[in-house]
């Protein structure tokens, strides 16, 4: 087997198509098919199942392609030490997040920092942990940033361990009420009690939970007490509602850090004094994939937000 054949298999698995992979790799489809057949002959089992809807790895193929991904990443890192000006090696970074809004500006600034350098960056936001885990487990991303409330942290850590995924905490954050100028609580200088939120509609950022009982208002015991709930998965809409109505948002963040970002004027974060639930942000990565220097640099930028 040749190392470029490993890369071919990874590209086919990622695109789900021999023809698209051939275009992406600038090779002919017959040559690509021949390379895969060579691997399959040497391994003794098929890598892919071809169907009317595309190409998917077999169970054995998926396991070996995970190893191919690691080899590909290691090769890319080694190649950075030796390249010619005619064929510059692209700086590679693939990151995912889970229902995150505060990472947006960090990503934009990071791309700006490396503007002018050949890049291969990917930043994607996912709605559910179940969508994110296969990408981390198969080394399709360098790392992913996730957040969870304290109530479910241990269960999530066990779930990650089952997938050979390591978890590293970044920071702890309190659950806060997000208040705009239209709300009579805006001028408060101290923390709030949860009972003070009952007269208002509560806005929650993020996709609908896989388990409705995991929604933040319900975790806090506010679900049946507040005057309605609004769930949005678009951060601009979340803050626009709070700016223009008396609705109250719920997020996990440090008020001081939120104010320092200055992303949304006329919006304040107030701690909930009687809330016994907190949250933790952390990053996850495959146990088999070492953290690259540029990935570590981005993680350090995240940590400076708090």
mmCIF file of C-alpha atoms in Angstrom:
data_model
loop_
_atom_site.group_PDB
_atom_site.id
_atom_site.type_symbol
_atom_site.label_atom_id
_atom_site.label_comp_id
_atom_site.label_asym_id
_atom_site.label_seq_id
_atom_site.Cartn_x
_atom_site.Cartn_y
_atom_site.Cartn_z
ATOM 1 C CA UNK A 1 0.000 0.000 0.000
ATOM 2 C CA UNK A 2 1.121 3.546 -0.768
ATOM 3 C CA UNK A 3 0.464 6.462 1.535
ATOM 4 C CA UNK A 4 -1.480 8.400 -1.108
ATOM 5 C CA UNK A 5 -3.926 5.495 -1.255
ATOM 6 C CA UNK A 6 -4.722 6.150 2.408
ATOM 7 C CA UNK A 7 -5.572 9.744 1.514
ATOM 8 C CA UNK A 8 -7.802 8.537 -1.329
ATOM 9 C CA UNK A 9 -9.803 6.357 1.070
ATOM 10 C CA UNK A 10 -10.231 9.248 3.520
ATOM 11 C CA UNK A 11 -11.475 11.584 0.777
ATOM 12 C CA UNK A 12 -14.006 9.037 -0.473
ATOM 13 C CA UNK A 13 -15.287 8.492 3.077
ATOM 14 C CA UNK A 14 -15.633 12.260 3.628
ATOM 15 C CA UNK A 15 -17.380 13.006 0.318
ATOM 16 C CA UNK A 16 -19.416 9.801 0.061
ATOM 17 C CA UNK A 17 -18.632 9.712 -3.643
ATOM 18 C CA UNK A 18 -15.870 8.261 -5.838
ATOM 19 C CA UNK A 19 -16.487 10.875 -8.533
ATOM 20 C CA UNK A 20 -16.393 13.835 -6.131
ATOM 21 C CA UNK A 21 -13.310 12.468 -4.393
ATOM 22 C CA UNK A 22 -11.587 12.084 -7.761
ATOM 23 C CA UNK A 23 -12.347 15.721 -8.608
ATOM 24 C CA UNK A 24 -11.121 16.921 -5.223
ATOM 25 C CA UNK A 25 -7.909 14.893 -5.519
ATOM 26 C CA UNK A 26 -7.284 15.767 -9.195
ATOM 27 C CA UNK A 27 -7.039 12.109 -10.210
ATOM 28 C CA UNK A 28 -9.105 10.097 -12.669
ATOM 29 C CA UNK A 29 -11.933 8.019 -11.264
ATOM 30 C CA UNK A 30 -10.558 4.765 -12.785
ATOM 31 C CA UNK A 31 -7.194 5.376 -11.080
ATOM 32 C CA UNK A 32 -8.970 6.130 -7.799
ATOM 33 C CA UNK A 33 -11.054 2.953 -8.026
ATOM 34 C CA UNK A 34 -7.944 0.908 -8.873
ATOM 35 C CA UNK A 35 -6.121 2.298 -5.802
ATOM 36 C CA UNK A 36 -8.999 1.349 -3.507
ATOM 37 C CA UNK A 37 -9.190 -2.146 -4.984
ATOM 38 C CA UNK A 38 -5.465 -2.567 -4.275
ATOM 39 C CA UNK A 39 -5.999 -1.660 -0.615
ATOM 40 C CA UNK A 40 -8.988 -3.981 -0.382
ATOM 41 C CA UNK A 41 -7.002 -6.877 -1.867
ATOM 42 C CA UNK A 42 -4.166 -6.395 0.607
ATOM 43 C CA UNK A 43 -6.468 -6.015 3.584
ATOM 44 C CA UNK A 44 -8.775 -8.828 2.583
ATOM 45 C CA UNK A 45 -12.066 -6.966 3.014
ATOM 46 C CA UNK A 46 -14.003 -4.196 1.211
ATOM 47 C CA UNK A 47 -13.608 -0.612 2.416
ATOM 48 C CA UNK A 48 -16.864 0.726 0.989
ATOM 49 C CA UNK A 49 -20.431 -0.207 0.192
ATOM 50 C CA UNK A 50 -21.783 1.371 -2.986
ATOM 51 C CA UNK A 51 -25.478 2.260 -3.023
ATOM 52 C CA UNK A 52 -27.910 4.415 -4.983
ATOM 53 C CA UNK A 53 -27.479 7.248 -2.492
ATOM 54 C CA UNK A 54 -23.680 7.227 -2.345
ATOM 55 C CA UNK A 55 -20.735 5.392 -0.872
ATOM 56 C CA UNK A 56 -20.375 4.512 2.812
ATOM 57 C CA UNK A 57 -17.550 2.683 4.615
ATOM 58 C CA UNK A 58 -18.082 -0.883 5.737
ATOM 59 C CA UNK A 59 -17.664 -1.598 9.454
ATOM 60 C CA UNK A 60 -14.106 -2.859 8.854
ATOM 61 C CA UNK A 61 -13.461 -0.032 6.404
ATOM 62 C CA UNK A 62 -14.571 2.619 8.874
ATOM 63 C CA UNK A 63 -12.143 1.300 11.501
ATOM 64 C CA UNK A 64 -9.146 1.262 9.151
ATOM 65 C CA UNK A 65 -10.018 4.658 7.627
ATOM 66 C CA UNK A 66 -9.886 6.150 11.133
ATOM 67 C CA UNK A 67 -6.246 5.047 11.231
ATOM 68 C CA UNK A 68 -5.692 6.459 7.743
ATOM 69 C CA UNK A 69 -6.904 9.843 9.020
ATOM 70 C CA UNK A 70 -4.300 9.863 11.770
ATOM 71 C CA UNK A 71 -1.562 8.947 9.278
ATOM 72 C CA UNK A 72 -2.769 11.747 6.992
ATOM 73 C CA UNK A 73 -2.645 14.327 9.784
ATOM 74 C CA UNK A 74 0.819 13.198 10.865
ATOM 75 C CA UNK A 75 2.005 13.367 7.259
ATOM 76 C CA UNK A 76 0.649 16.900 6.874
ATOM 77 C CA UNK A 77 2.466 18.020 10.023
ATOM 78 C CA UNK A 78 5.770 16.497 8.848
ATOM 79 C CA UNK A 79 5.324 18.049 5.405
ATOM 80 C CA UNK A 80 5.244 21.517 6.985
ATOM 81 C CA UNK A 81 8.949 21.151 7.734
ATOM 82 C CA UNK A 82 9.882 20.628 4.104
ATOM 83 C CA UNK A 83 8.199 22.255 1.167
ATOM 84 C CA UNK A 84 9.088 24.352 -1.864
ATOM 85 C CA UNK A 85 7.771 27.876 -2.597
ATOM 86 C CA UNK A 86 6.025 26.470 -5.674
ATOM 87 C CA UNK A 87 3.971 24.061 -3.590
ATOM 88 C CA UNK A 88 3.380 25.630 -0.163
ATOM 89 C CA UNK A 89 1.926 23.382 2.491
ATOM 90 C CA UNK A 90 -1.435 24.646 3.686
ATOM 91 C CA UNK A 91 -1.803 25.309 7.387
ATOM 92 C CA UNK A 92 -4.511 22.904 8.527
ATOM 93 C CA UNK A 93 -7.025 23.333 11.356
ATOM 94 C CA UNK A 94 -10.425 21.681 11.702
ATOM 95 C CA UNK A 95 -12.579 22.678 14.658
ATOM 96 C CA UNK A 96 -16.194 22.038 15.644
ATOM 97 C CA UNK A 97 -18.419 23.532 18.330
ATOM 98 C CA UNK A 98 -21.664 22.548 19.986
ATOM 99 C CA UNK A 99 -24.377 25.245 19.979
ATOM 100 C CA UNK A 100 -21.792 27.964 20.497
ATOM 101 C CA UNK A 101 -22.221 31.687 19.827
ATOM 102 C CA UNK A 102 -19.319 33.244 21.735
ATOM 103 C CA UNK A 103 -16.710 31.495 19.571
ATOM 104 C CA UNK A 104 -17.739 33.325 16.390
ATOM 105 C CA UNK A 105 -15.537 36.374 16.868
ATOM 106 C CA UNK A 106 -12.610 34.231 18.016
ATOM 107 C CA UNK A 107 -12.704 32.266 14.788
ATOM 108 C CA UNK A 108 -12.932 35.421 12.687
ATOM 109 C CA UNK A 109 -9.962 36.980 14.482
ATOM 110 C CA UNK A 110 -7.964 33.776 14.119
ATOM 111 C CA UNK A 111 -8.491 33.693 10.361
ATOM 112 C CA UNK A 112 -7.511 37.379 10.194
ATOM 113 C CA UNK A 113 -4.303 36.606 12.090
ATOM 114 C CA UNK A 114 -3.276 34.057 9.457
ATOM 115 C CA UNK A 115 -4.510 35.982 6.436
ATOM 116 C CA UNK A 116 -1.990 35.773 3.611
ATOM 117 C CA UNK A 117 -0.767 32.317 4.653
ATOM 118 C CA UNK A 118 -2.020 29.269 2.703
ATOM 119 C CA UNK A 119 -4.834 27.930 4.868
ATOM 120 C CA UNK A 120 -7.072 24.924 5.130
ATOM 121 C CA UNK A 121 -9.317 25.957 8.037
ATOM 122 C CA UNK A 122 -12.710 24.536 8.913
ATOM 123 C CA UNK A 123 -15.003 25.834 11.690
ATOM 124 C CA UNK A 124 -18.439 24.210 12.029
ATOM 125 C CA UNK A 125 -21.183 24.457 14.622
ATOM 126 C CA UNK A 126 -23.335 21.418 15.431
ATOM 127 C CA UNK A 127 -26.690 21.129 17.140
ATOM 128 C CA UNK A 128 -26.357 17.786 18.899
ATOM 129 C CA UNK A 129 -23.554 15.931 20.621
ATOM 130 C CA UNK A 130 -24.577 12.779 18.748
ATOM 131 C CA UNK A 131 -23.752 14.586 15.463
ATOM 132 C CA UNK A 132 -20.405 15.761 16.784
ATOM 133 C CA UNK A 133 -19.027 12.572 18.372
ATOM 134 C CA UNK A 134 -18.442 10.615 15.120
ATOM 135 C CA UNK A 135 -16.345 13.484 13.736
ATOM 136 C CA UNK A 136 -14.166 13.622 16.843
ATOM 137 C CA UNK A 137 -13.896 9.858 17.205
ATOM 138 C CA UNK A 138 -12.826 9.425 13.563
ATOM 139 C CA UNK A 139 -10.304 12.318 13.784
ATOM 140 C CA UNK A 140 -12.132 14.457 11.223
ATOM 141 C CA UNK A 141 -11.653 17.463 13.525
ATOM 142 C CA UNK A 142 -8.661 18.460 15.635
ATOM 143 C CA UNK A 143 -10.911 19.238 18.569
ATOM 144 C CA UNK A 144 -14.418 20.401 19.414
ATOM 145 C CA UNK A 145 -15.618 22.913 22.005
ATOM 146 C CA UNK A 146 -18.648 21.855 24.014
ATOM 147 C CA UNK A 147 -20.557 23.156 27.003
ATOM 148 C CA UNK A 148 -22.847 21.381 29.416
ATOM 149 C CA UNK A 149 -24.633 22.059 32.668
ATOM 150 C CA UNK A 150 -23.263 20.486 35.827
ATOM 151 C CA UNK A 151 -26.276 18.162 36.110
ATOM 152 C CA UNK A 152 -25.229 16.185 33.032
ATOM 153 C CA UNK A 153 -21.438 16.592 33.040
ATOM 154 C CA UNK A 154 -20.608 13.153 34.477
ATOM 155 C CA UNK A 155 -22.954 11.379 32.076
ATOM 156 C CA UNK A 156 -21.407 13.182 29.113
ATOM 157 C CA UNK A 157 -17.882 12.354 30.281
ATOM 158 C CA UNK A 158 -18.812 8.662 30.478
ATOM 159 C CA UNK A 159 -20.310 8.868 27.004
ATOM 160 C CA UNK A 160 -17.121 10.446 25.658
ATOM 161 C CA UNK A 161 -14.969 7.799 27.311
ATOM 162 C CA UNK A 162 -16.974 5.081 25.558
ATOM 163 C CA UNK A 163 -15.895 6.634 22.256
ATOM 164 C CA UNK A 164 -12.197 6.975 23.222
ATOM 165 C CA UNK A 165 -12.619 10.760 23.392
ATOM 166 C CA UNK A 166 -10.826 12.808 26.032
ATOM 167 C CA UNK A 167 -12.420 15.824 27.734
ATOM 168 C CA UNK A 168 -10.456 18.857 28.961
ATOM 169 C CA UNK A 169 -12.229 21.630 30.909
ATOM 170 C CA UNK A 170 -11.663 25.234 29.836
ATOM 171 C CA UNK A 171 -13.708 27.131 32.425
ATOM 172 C CA UNK A 172 -16.713 27.016 34.710
ATOM 173 C CA UNK A 173 -19.513 29.526 34.183
ATOM 174 C CA UNK A 174 -22.636 30.477 36.142
ATOM 175 C CA UNK A 175 -26.101 30.451 34.619
ATOM 176 C CA UNK A 176 -27.066 34.090 34.005
ATOM 177 C CA UNK A 177 -30.133 36.037 32.982
ATOM 178 C CA UNK A 178 -29.604 38.125 29.841
ATOM 179 C CA UNK A 179 -31.446 41.435 30.213
ATOM 180 C CA UNK A 180 -32.106 44.192 27.689
ATOM 181 C CA UNK A 181 -33.176 47.813 28.217
ATOM 182 C CA UNK A 182 -36.831 46.997 27.595
ATOM 183 C CA UNK A 183 -36.882 44.870 30.741
ATOM 184 C CA UNK A 184 -37.574 46.579 34.118
ATOM 185 C CA UNK A 185 -34.753 44.541 35.686
ATOM 186 C CA UNK A 186 -32.130 46.145 33.449
ATOM 187 C CA UNK A 187 -30.946 48.703 36.027
ATOM 188 C CA UNK A 188 -30.440 46.153 38.774
ATOM 189 C CA UNK A 189 -26.913 46.229 40.154
ATOM 190 C CA UNK A 190 -27.065 42.998 42.140
ATOM 191 C CA UNK A 191 -27.913 39.415 41.240
ATOM 192 C CA UNK A 192 -31.455 38.170 40.603
ATOM 193 C CA UNK A 193 -33.525 35.403 42.120
ATOM 194 C CA UNK A 194 -35.128 32.938 39.749
ATOM 195 C CA UNK A 195 -38.561 33.946 41.030
ATOM 196 C CA UNK A 196 -38.034 37.412 39.537
ATOM 197 C CA UNK A 197 -38.030 35.841 36.064
ATOM 198 C CA UNK A 198 -41.543 34.362 36.370
ATOM 199 C CA UNK A 199 -43.420 37.345 34.829
ATOM 200 C CA UNK A 200 -41.306 37.258 31.645
ATOM 201 C CA UNK A 201 -40.915 35.170 28.532
ATOM 202 C CA UNK A 202 -37.635 33.231 28.638
ATOM 203 C CA UNK A 203 -35.454 32.913 25.525
ATOM 204 C CA UNK A 204 -33.028 30.027 25.192
ATOM 205 C CA UNK A 205 -30.225 29.805 22.617
ATOM 206 C CA UNK A 206 -29.497 26.465 21.009
ATOM 207 C CA UNK A 207 -31.193 23.732 19.038
ATOM 208 C CA UNK A 208 -34.121 21.861 20.500
ATOM 209 C CA UNK A 209 -32.671 19.408 23.000
ATOM 210 C CA UNK A 210 -32.545 15.727 22.065
ATOM 211 C CA UNK A 211 -34.290 15.235 25.405
ATOM 212 C CA UNK A 212 -36.766 18.120 26.051
ATOM 213 C CA UNK A 213 -36.123 17.718 29.776
ATOM 214 C CA UNK A 214 -32.555 18.914 29.163
ATOM 215 C CA UNK A 215 -33.683 22.397 28.088
ATOM 216 C CA UNK A 216 -32.155 24.977 30.395
ATOM 217 C CA UNK A 217 -35.450 26.455 31.723
ATOM 218 C CA UNK A 218 -36.570 22.960 32.708
ATOM 219 C CA UNK A 219 -33.217 22.063 34.268
ATOM 220 C CA UNK A 220 -33.529 25.197 36.421
ATOM 221 C CA UNK A 221 -37.156 24.456 37.317
ATOM 222 C CA UNK A 222 -38.470 27.477 35.397
ATOM 223 C CA UNK A 223 -40.252 25.651 32.581
ATOM 224 C CA UNK A 224 -43.789 25.738 34.023
ATOM 225 C CA UNK A 225 -43.419 28.996 35.938
ATOM 226 C CA UNK A 226 -42.251 31.618 33.452
ATOM 227 C CA UNK A 227 -44.608 33.423 31.104
ATOM 228 C CA UNK A 228 -43.680 31.393 27.997
ATOM 229 C CA UNK A 229 -40.537 30.067 26.332
ATOM 230 C CA UNK A 230 -38.844 30.908 23.051
ATOM 231 C CA UNK A 231 -36.089 28.685 21.621
ATOM 232 C CA UNK A 232 -33.841 29.933 18.820
ATOM 233 C CA UNK A 233 -30.714 28.472 17.228
ATOM 234 C CA UNK A 234 -29.411 31.739 15.771
ATOM 235 C CA UNK A 235 -27.422 33.955 18.130
ATOM 236 C CA UNK A 236 -28.285 37.253 16.379
ATOM 237 C CA UNK A 237 -31.968 36.468 16.758
ATOM 238 C CA UNK A 238 -31.452 35.521 20.409
ATOM 239 C CA UNK A 239 -29.889 38.893 21.267
ATOM 240 C CA UNK A 240 -32.223 40.875 18.986
ATOM 241 C CA UNK A 241 -35.253 39.529 20.851
ATOM 242 C CA UNK A 242 -33.693 40.518 24.166
ATOM 243 C CA UNK A 243 -32.760 43.982 22.869
ATOM 244 C CA UNK A 244 -36.215 44.736 21.531
ATOM 245 C CA UNK A 245 -38.546 43.086 24.049
ATOM 246 C CA UNK A 246 -38.817 42.502 27.789
ATOM 247 C CA UNK A 247 -37.958 38.821 27.325
ATOM 248 C CA UNK A 248 -35.126 37.376 29.418
ATOM 249 C CA UNK A 249 -32.406 35.143 27.997
ATOM 250 C CA UNK A 250 -30.634 32.302 29.761
ATOM 251 C CA UNK A 251 -27.002 31.476 29.036
ATOM 252 C CA UNK A 252 -23.931 30.171 30.844
ATOM 253 C CA UNK A 253 -21.252 32.857 30.882
ATOM 254 C CA UNK A 254 -19.255 35.136 33.124
ATOM 255 C CA UNK A 255 -20.823 38.634 33.218
ATOM 256 C CA UNK A 256 -17.399 40.288 33.238
ATOM 257 C CA UNK A 257 -16.246 38.299 30.207
ATOM 258 C CA UNK A 258 -19.492 39.033 28.338
ATOM 259 C CA UNK A 259 -19.123 42.778 28.903
ATOM 260 C CA UNK A 260 -15.469 42.728 27.826
ATOM 261 C CA UNK A 261 -16.424 41.321 24.414
ATOM 262 C CA UNK A 262 -18.757 44.304 23.820
ATOM 263 C CA UNK A 263 -20.603 42.428 21.108
ATOM 264 C CA UNK A 264 -24.094 43.563 22.130
ATOM 265 C CA UNK A 265 -24.564 47.041 23.614
ATOM 266 C CA UNK A 266 -27.492 47.688 25.954
ATOM 267 C CA UNK A 267 -27.530 44.058 27.096
ATOM 268 C CA UNK A 268 -26.440 42.935 30.549
ATOM 269 C CA UNK A 269 -25.813 39.613 32.250
ATOM 270 C CA UNK A 270 -27.026 39.189 35.836
ATOM 271 C CA UNK A 271 -26.230 36.156 37.945
ATOM 272 C CA UNK A 272 -29.000 34.042 39.425
ATOM 273 C CA UNK A 273 -28.237 34.034 43.137
ATOM 274 C CA UNK A 274 -30.368 31.030 44.068
ATOM 275 C CA UNK A 275 -29.408 28.832 41.109
ATOM 276 C CA UNK A 276 -27.612 25.643 42.150
ATOM 277 C CA UNK A 277 -26.806 24.655 38.563
ATOM 278 C CA UNK A 278 -23.633 25.817 36.826
ATOM 279 C CA UNK A 279 -22.064 25.035 33.469
ATOM 280 C CA UNK A 280 -18.674 24.047 32.178
ATOM 281 C CA UNK A 281 -17.026 24.687 28.834
ATOM 282 C CA UNK A 282 -14.364 22.297 27.637
ATOM 283 C CA UNK A 283 -12.831 20.808 24.552
ATOM 284 C CA UNK A 284 -12.837 17.222 23.357
ATOM 285 C CA UNK A 285 -10.457 15.362 21.065
ATOM 286 C CA UNK A 286 -9.794 11.848 19.930
ATOM 287 C CA UNK A 287 -7.488 9.990 22.297
ATOM 288 C CA UNK A 288 -5.459 8.892 19.269
ATOM 289 C CA UNK A 289 -4.899 12.300 17.705
ATOM 290 C CA UNK A 290 -2.184 14.585 19.105
ATOM 291 C CA UNK A 291 -3.000 18.270 19.423
ATOM 292 C CA UNK A 292 -1.235 20.353 16.783
ATOM 293 C CA UNK A 293 0.554 23.609 17.603
ATOM 294 C CA UNK A 294 -2.031 25.731 15.790
ATOM 295 C CA UNK A 295 -4.899 23.931 17.528
ATOM 296 C CA UNK A 296 -3.229 24.610 20.888
ATOM 297 C CA UNK A 297 -2.889 28.279 19.904
ATOM 298 C CA UNK A 298 -6.602 28.552 19.180
ATOM 299 C CA UNK A 299 -7.470 26.864 22.470
ATOM 300 C CA UNK A 300 -5.319 29.373 24.334
ATOM 301 C CA UNK A 301 -7.299 32.160 22.652
ATOM 302 C CA UNK A 302 -10.525 30.611 23.942
ATOM 303 C CA UNK A 303 -9.157 30.503 27.470
ATOM 304 C CA UNK A 304 -8.368 34.234 27.323
ATOM 305 C CA UNK A 305 -12.072 34.955 26.828
ATOM 306 C CA UNK A 306 -12.737 34.108 30.465
#
